Short mmCIF file of C-alpha atoms in Angstrom, two decimals:
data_model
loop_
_atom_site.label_atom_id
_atom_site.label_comp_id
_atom_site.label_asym_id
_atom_site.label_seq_id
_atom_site.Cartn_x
_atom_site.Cartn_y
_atom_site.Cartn_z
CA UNK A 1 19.53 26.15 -67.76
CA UNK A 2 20.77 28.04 -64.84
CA UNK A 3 16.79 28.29 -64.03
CA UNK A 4 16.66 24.12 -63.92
CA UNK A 5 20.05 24.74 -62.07
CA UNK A 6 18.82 26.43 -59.12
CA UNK A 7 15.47 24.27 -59.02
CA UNK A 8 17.39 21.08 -58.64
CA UNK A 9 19.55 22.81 -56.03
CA UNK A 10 16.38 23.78 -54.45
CA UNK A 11 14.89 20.36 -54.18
CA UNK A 12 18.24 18.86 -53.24
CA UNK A 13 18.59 21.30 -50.14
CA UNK A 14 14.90 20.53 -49.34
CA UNK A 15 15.18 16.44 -49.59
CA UNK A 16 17.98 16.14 -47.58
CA UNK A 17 16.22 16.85 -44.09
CA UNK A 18 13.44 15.58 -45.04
CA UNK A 19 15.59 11.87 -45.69
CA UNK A 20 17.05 12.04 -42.41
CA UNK A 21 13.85 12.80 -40.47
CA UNK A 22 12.61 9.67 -42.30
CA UNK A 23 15.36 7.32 -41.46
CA UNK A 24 14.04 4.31 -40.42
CA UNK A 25 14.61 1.96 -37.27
CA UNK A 26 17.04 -0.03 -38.72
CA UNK A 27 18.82 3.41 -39.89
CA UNK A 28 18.82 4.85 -36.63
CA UNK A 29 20.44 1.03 -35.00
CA UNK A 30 23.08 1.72 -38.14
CA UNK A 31 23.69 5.06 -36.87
CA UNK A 32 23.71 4.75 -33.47
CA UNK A 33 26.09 1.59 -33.07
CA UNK A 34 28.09 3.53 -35.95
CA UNK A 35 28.57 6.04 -32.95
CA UNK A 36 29.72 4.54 -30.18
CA UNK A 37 32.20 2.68 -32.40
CA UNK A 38 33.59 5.39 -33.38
CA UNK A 39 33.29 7.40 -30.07
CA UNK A 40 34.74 4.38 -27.60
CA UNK A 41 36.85 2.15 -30.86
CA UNK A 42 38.47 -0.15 -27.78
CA UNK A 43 35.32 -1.08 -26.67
CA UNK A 44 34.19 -4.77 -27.98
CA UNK A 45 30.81 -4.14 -29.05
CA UNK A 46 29.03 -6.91 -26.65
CA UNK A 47 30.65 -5.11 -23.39
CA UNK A 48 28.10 -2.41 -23.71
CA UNK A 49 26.27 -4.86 -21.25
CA UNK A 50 28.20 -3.35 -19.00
CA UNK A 51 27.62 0.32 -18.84
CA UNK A 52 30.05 2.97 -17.36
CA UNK A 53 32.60 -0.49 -16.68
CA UNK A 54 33.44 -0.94 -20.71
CA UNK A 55 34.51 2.16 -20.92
CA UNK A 56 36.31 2.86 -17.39
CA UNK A 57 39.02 0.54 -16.18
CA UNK A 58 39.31 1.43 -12.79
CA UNK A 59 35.55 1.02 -12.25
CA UNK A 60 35.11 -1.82 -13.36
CA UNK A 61 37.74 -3.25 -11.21
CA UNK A 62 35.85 -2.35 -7.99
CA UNK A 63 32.79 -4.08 -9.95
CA UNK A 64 34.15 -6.90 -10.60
CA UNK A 65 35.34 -6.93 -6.86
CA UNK A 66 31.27 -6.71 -6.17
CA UNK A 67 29.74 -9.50 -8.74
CA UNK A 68 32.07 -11.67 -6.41
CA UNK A 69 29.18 -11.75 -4.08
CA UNK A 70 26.22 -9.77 -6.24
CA UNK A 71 24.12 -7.97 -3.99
CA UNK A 72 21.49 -8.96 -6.21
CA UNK A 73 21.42 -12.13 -5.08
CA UNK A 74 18.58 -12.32 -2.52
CA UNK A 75 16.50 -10.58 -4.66
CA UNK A 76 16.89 -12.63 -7.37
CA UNK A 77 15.96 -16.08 -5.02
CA UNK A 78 12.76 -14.04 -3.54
CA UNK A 79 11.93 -13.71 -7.16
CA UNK A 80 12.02 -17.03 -7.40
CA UNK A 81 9.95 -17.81 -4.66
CA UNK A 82 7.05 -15.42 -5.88
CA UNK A 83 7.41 -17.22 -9.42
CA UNK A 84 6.74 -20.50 -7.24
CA UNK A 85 3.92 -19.42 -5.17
CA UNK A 86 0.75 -19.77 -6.50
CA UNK A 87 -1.71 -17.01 -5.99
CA UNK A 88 -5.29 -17.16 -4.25
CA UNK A 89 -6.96 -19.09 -6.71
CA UNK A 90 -3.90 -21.71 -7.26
CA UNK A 91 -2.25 -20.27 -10.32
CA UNK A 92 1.04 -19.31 -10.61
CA UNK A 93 2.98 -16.71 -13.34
CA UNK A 94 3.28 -19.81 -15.33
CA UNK A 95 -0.77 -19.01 -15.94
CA UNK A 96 0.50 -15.61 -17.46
CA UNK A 97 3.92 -16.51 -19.04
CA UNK A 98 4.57 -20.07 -19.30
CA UNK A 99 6.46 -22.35 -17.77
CA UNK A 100 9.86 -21.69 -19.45
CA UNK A 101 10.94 -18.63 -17.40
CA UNK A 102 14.20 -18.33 -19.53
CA UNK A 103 12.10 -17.68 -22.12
CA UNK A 104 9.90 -14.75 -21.05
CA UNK A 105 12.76 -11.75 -20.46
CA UNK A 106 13.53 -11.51 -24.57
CA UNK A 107 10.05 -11.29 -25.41
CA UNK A 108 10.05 -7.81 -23.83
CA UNK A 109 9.44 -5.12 -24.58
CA UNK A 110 7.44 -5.69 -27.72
CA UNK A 111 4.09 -3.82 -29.21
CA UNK A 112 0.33 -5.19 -28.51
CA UNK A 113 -2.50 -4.91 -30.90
CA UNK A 114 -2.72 -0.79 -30.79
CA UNK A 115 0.82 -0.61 -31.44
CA UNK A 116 1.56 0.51 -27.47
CA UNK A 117 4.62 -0.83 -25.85
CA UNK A 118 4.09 -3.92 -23.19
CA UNK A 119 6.42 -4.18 -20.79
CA UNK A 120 7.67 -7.14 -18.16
CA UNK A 121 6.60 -4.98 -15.40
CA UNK A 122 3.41 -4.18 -17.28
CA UNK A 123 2.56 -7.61 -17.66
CA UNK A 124 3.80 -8.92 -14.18
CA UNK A 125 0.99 -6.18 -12.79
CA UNK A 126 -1.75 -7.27 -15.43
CA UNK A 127 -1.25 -11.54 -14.53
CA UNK A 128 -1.60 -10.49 -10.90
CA UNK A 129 -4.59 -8.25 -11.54
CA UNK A 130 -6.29 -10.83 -13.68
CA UNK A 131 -5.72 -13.50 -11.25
CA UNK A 132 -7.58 -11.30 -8.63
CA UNK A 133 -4.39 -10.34 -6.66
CA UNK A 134 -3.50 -6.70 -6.16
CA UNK A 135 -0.75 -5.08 -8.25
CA UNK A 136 2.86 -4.53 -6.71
CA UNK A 137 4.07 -0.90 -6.96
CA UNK A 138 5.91 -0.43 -10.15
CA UNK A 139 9.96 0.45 -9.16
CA UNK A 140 11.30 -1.31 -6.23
CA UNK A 141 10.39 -4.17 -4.10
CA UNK A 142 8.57 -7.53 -5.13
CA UNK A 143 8.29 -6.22 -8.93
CA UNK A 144 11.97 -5.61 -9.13
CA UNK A 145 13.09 -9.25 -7.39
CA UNK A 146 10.48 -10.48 -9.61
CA UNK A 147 12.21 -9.00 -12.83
CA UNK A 148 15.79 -9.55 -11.27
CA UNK A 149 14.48 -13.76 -11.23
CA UNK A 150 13.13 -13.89 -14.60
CA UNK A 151 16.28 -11.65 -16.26
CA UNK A 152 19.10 -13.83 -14.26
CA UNK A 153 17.13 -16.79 -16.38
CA UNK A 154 17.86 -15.25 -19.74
CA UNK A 155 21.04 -13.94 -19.11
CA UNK A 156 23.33 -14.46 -22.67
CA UNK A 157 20.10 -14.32 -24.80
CA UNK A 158 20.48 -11.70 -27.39
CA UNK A 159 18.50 -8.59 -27.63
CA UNK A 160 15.90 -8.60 -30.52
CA UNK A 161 13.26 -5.84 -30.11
CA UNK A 162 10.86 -6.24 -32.58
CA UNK A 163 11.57 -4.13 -36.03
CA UNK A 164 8.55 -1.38 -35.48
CA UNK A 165 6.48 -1.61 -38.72
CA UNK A 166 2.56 -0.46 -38.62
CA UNK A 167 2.20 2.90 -37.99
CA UNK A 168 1.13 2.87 -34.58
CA UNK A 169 3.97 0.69 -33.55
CA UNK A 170 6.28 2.94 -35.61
CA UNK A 171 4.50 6.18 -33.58
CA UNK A 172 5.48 4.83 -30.67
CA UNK A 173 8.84 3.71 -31.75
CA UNK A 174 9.57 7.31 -32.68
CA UNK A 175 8.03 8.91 -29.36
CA UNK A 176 10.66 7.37 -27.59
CA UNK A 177 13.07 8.11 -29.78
CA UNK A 178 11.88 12.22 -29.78
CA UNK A 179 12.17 12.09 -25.58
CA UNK A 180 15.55 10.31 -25.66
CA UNK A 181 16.82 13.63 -27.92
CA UNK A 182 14.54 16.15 -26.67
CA UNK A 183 16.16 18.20 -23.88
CA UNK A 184 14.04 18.95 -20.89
CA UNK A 185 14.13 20.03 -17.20
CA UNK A 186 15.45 23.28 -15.84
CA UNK A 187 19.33 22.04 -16.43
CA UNK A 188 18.10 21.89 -20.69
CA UNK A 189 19.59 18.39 -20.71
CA UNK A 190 18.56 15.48 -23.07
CA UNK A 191 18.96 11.63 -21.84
CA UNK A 192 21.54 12.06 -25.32
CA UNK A 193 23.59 15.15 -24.04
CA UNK A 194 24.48 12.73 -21.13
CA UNK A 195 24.53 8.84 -22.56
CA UNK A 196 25.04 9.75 -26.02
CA UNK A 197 27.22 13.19 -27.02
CA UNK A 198 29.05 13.55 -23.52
CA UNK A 199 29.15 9.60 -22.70
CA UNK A 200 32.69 8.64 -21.28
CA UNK A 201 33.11 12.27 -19.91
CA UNK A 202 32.73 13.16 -15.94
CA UNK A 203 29.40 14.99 -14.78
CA UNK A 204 30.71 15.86 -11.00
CA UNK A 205 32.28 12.37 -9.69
CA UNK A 206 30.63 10.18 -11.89
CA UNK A 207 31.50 8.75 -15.56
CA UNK A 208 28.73 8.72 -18.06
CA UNK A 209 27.55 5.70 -19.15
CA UNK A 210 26.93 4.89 -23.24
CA UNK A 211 23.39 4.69 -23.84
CA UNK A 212 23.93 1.76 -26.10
CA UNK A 213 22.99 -1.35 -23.91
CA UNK A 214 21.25 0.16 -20.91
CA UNK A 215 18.28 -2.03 -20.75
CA UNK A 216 20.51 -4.88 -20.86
CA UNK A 217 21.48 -5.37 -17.07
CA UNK A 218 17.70 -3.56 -15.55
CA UNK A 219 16.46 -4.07 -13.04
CA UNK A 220 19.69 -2.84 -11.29
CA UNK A 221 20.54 -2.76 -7.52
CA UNK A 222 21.95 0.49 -7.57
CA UNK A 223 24.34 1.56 -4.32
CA UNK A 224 22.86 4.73 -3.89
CA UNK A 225 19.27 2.60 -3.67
CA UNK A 226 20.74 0.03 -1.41
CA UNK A 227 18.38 -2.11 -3.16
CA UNK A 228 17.15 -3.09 -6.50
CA UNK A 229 15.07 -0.79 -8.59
CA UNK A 230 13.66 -1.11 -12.00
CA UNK A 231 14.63 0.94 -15.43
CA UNK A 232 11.72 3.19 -15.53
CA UNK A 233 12.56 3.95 -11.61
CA UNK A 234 15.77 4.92 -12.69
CA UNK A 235 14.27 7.11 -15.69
CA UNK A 236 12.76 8.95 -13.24
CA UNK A 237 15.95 9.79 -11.41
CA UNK A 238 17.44 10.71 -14.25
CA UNK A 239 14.66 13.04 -14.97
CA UNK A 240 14.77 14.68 -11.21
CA UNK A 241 18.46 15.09 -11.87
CA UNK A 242 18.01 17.86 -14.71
CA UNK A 243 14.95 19.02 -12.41
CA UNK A 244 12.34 18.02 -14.59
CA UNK A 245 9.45 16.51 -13.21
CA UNK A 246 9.88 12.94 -13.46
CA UNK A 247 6.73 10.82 -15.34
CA UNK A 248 5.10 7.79 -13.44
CA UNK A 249 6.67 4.64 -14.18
CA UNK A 250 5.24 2.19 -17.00
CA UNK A 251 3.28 5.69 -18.53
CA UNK A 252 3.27 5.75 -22.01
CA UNK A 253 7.04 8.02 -22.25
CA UNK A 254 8.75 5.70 -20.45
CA UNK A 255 7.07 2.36 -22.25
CA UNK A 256 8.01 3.85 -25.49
CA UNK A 257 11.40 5.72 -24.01
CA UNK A 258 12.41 1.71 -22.70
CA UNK A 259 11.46 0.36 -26.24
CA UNK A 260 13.64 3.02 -28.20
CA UNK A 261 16.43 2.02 -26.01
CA UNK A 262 15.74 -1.43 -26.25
CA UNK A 263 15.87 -1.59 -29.84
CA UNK A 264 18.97 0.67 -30.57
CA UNK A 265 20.73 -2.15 -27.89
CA UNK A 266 19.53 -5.37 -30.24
CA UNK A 267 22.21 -7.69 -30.65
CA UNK A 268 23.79 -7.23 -27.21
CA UNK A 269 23.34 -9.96 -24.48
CA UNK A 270 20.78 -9.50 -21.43
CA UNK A 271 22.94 -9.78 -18.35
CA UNK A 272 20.49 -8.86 -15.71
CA UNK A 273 20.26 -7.85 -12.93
CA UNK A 274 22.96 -5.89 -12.59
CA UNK A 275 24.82 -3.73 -10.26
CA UNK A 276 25.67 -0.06 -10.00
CA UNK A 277 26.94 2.30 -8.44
CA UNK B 1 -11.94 73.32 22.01
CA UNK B 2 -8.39 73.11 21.18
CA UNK B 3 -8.32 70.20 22.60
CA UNK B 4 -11.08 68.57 20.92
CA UNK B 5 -10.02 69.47 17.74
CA UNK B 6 -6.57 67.99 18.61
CA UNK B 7 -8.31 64.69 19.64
CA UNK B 8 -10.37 64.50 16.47
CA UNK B 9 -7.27 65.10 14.20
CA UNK B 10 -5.88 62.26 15.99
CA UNK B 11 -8.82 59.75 15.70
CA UNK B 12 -9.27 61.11 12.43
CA UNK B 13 -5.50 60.64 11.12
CA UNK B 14 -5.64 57.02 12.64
CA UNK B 15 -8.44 56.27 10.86
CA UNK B 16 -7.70 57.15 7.71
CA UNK B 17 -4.07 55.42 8.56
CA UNK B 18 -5.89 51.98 9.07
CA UNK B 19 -7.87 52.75 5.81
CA UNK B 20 -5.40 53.45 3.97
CA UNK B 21 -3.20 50.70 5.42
CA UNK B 22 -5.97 47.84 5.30
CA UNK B 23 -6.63 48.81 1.72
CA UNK B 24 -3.03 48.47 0.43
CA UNK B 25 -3.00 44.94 2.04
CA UNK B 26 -5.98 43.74 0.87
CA UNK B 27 -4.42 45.10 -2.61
CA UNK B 28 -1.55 43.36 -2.22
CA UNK B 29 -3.02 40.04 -0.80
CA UNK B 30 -5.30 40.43 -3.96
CA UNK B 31 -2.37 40.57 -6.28
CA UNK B 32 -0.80 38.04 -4.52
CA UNK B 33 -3.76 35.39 -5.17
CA UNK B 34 -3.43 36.57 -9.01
CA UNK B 35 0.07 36.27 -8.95
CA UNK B 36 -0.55 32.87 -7.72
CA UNK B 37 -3.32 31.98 -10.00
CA UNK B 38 -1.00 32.96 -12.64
CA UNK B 39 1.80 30.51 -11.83
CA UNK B 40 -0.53 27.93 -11.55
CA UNK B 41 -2.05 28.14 -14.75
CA UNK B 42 1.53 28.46 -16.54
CA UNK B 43 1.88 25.32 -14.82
CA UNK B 44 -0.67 23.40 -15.90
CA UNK B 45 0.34 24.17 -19.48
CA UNK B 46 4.20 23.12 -18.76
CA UNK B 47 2.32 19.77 -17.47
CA UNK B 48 0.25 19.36 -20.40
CA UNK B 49 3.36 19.45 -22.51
CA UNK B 50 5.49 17.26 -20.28
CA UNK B 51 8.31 20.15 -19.93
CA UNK B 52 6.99 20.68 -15.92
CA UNK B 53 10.48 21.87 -14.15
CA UNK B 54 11.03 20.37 -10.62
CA UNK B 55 11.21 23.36 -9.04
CA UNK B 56 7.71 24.92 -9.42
CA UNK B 57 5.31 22.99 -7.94
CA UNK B 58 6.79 23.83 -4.71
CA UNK B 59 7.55 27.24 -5.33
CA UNK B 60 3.73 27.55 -5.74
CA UNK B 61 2.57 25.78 -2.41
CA UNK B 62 5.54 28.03 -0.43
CA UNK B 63 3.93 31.02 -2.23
CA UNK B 64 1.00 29.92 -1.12
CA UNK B 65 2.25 29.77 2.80
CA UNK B 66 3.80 33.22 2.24
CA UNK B 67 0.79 34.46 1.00
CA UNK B 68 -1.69 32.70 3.97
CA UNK B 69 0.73 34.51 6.20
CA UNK B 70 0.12 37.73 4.79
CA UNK B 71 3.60 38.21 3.47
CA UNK B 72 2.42 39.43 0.16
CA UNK B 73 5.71 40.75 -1.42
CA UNK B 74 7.37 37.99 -1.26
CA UNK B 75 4.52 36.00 -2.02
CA UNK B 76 4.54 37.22 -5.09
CA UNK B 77 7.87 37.22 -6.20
CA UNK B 78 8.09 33.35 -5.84
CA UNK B 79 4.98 32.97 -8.32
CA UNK B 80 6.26 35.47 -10.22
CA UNK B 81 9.43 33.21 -10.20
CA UNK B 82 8.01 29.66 -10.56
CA UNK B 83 5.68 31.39 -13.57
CA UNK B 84 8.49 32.25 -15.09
CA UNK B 85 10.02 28.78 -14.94
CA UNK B 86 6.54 27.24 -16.05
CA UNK B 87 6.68 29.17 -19.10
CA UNK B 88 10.40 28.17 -20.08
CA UNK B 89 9.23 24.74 -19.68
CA UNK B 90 6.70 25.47 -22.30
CA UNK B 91 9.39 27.17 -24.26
CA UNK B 92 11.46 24.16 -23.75
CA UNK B 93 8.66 21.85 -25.01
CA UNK B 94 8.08 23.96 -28.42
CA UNK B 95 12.60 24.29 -29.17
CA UNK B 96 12.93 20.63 -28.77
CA UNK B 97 9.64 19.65 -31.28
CA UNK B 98 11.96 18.48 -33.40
CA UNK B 99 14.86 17.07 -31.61
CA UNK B 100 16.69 13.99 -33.01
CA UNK B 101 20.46 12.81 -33.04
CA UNK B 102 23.44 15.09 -34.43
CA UNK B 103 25.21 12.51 -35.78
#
């Protein structure tokens, strides 16, 4: 008996882990709104949208101050005029994305055929490409007004990243997932230790935002930019600022790092573009 | 005669000086390059694993300068340094293998 005892305990102490490395996508959305509820209980769960300003009064009053006249703006109406101006051989975006720009923003990001991650930006690039123009660089500039234009059009859609299921897709679900834990750089910091575990707390002048909603409001015109920038340009920063060496936008980490962060936001509104500090 | 064995004491002293001297440089430029070599290699691996710290590429190319410059010693302290951070990025890479939430 005490022999059966000590097997079962065994097996119990060995399942366990192994259960919670195998929790699944919709698990991990469980446990990770779970979270922040408890973490920041005030908090309505749709003002995640906005970042550091659900959780901090007094910043969000000066934001609030700035959406009076969003510095977004222009960006967001040269956007508008790329979307309208056809390219060399007479096609537009429309060619790429269809006409319904309100539609294209909550399609993204979602998986292709090998079960990689396809970004807006990514697919912005490959319509210009395969309408013989050249590609725009990938985190400022006419990508980013282009992004700002086609987010401001699906602003109050709801999140709905695609539930990861083949094994490829679920692969790359789970590599972003493994770099948004994994702590890197010189200062040992994970994008978690900061957005997740310390969120709400100072880190010199600044409040950390909650992870939960990030995506929503990208791309962002940050006021330490001056302009508008895109999420994986602001990935990088991130990166640089726990001195590890930042990967080049729309690579494979940051594709799957946006899509992990994507999905654990589902439900939330898109509100972009947005603006930071 | 005195005097000529004087002088060739002299030549000979400075001679073996410069020898001696010349070879200790070219020792320590040649450790230097290793040094170098070394760092760089500890960096490609920190690449590979994508746990490269900011810090080291230019600590190599500074290195580098120092070592162009023939300041050996401190040459090779900095890729002794920016090795050492290569290799804790590599450290880094194999701790966090299985990282995941805590809650």
């Amino acid at each position: 008996m005490k022999k059966i005892l000590t097997c079962a305990a065994v097996a119990l102490a060995i399942a366990v882990p192994v259960t919670s490395v195998q929790a699944t996508p919709s698990d991990d959305l469980e446990a990770f709104r779970a979270y922040f509820k408890k973490r920041f209980p005030d908090v309505p769960f749709n003002d995640y949208i906005n970042g550091v300003y659900a959780i901090d009064k007094a910043s969000r009053e000066q934001w609030m101050e700035i959406e009076e006249f969003p510095p977004y703006e222009i960006n967001v109406e040269q956007g508008e005029t790329m979307w309208n101006t056809p390219f060399k051989n007479g096609k537009t975006y429309a060619s790429c994305f269809g006409d319904d720009v309100a539609a294209i923003k909550a399609k993204y990001p979602h998986f292709d055929d090998k079960g990689e991650v396809v970004t807006l930006e990514g697919d912005i690039n490959a319509c210009r490409v395969g309408n013989g123009e050249e590609p725009l660089k990938w985190k400022k500039g006419k990508i980013a007004d282009l992004s700002a234009f086609i987010a401001y059009q699906a602003r109050g859609q709801i999140i709905n990243a695609p539930e990861p299921k083949t094994a490829k897709e679920l692969a790359s679900y789970e590599a972003g997932k493994h770099f948004f834990y994994a702590k890197r750089g010189q200062l040992n910091m994970s994008c978690a230790d900061c957005h997740v575990y310390y969120s709400g707390r100072k880190a010199r002048a600044d409040i950390l935002s909650p992870a939960l909603g990030h995506p929503s409001h990208f791309p962002v015109y940050r006021s330490k930019w001056g302009g508008l920038g895109t999420l994986h340009r602001r990935y990088a920063g991130c990166n640089k600022s726990v001195r590890a060496k930042p990967f080049k936008a729309q690579s494979a980490n940051y594709n799957n790092l946006e899509f992990y962060e994507t999905y654990m936001s589902n439900g939330l509104e898109w509100n972009g573009p947005g603006a930071r500090k | 005669m005195k005097k000529i064995l004087f002088a060739a004491t002299i030549v000979l002293t400075a001679v073996l000086g410069t020898a001696c001297a010349t070879s200790g440089e070219t020792k320590s430029a040649g450790t230097a390059t290793a040094a170098i070599a070394a760092a760089k290699e500890a960096q490609a691996k920190a690449h590979a694993v994508g746990h490269e710290f900011t810090g080291v590429s230019k600590m190599i190319k500074k290195a580098e300068k120092l070592a162009a410059e023939g300041k050996a010693d401190e040459a090779i302290k900095l890729a002794e340094k920016a090795k050492f951070e290569a290799e804790a990025g590599v450290q880094q890479y194999e701790d966090q293998k299985d990282a995941g939430p805590r809650f």
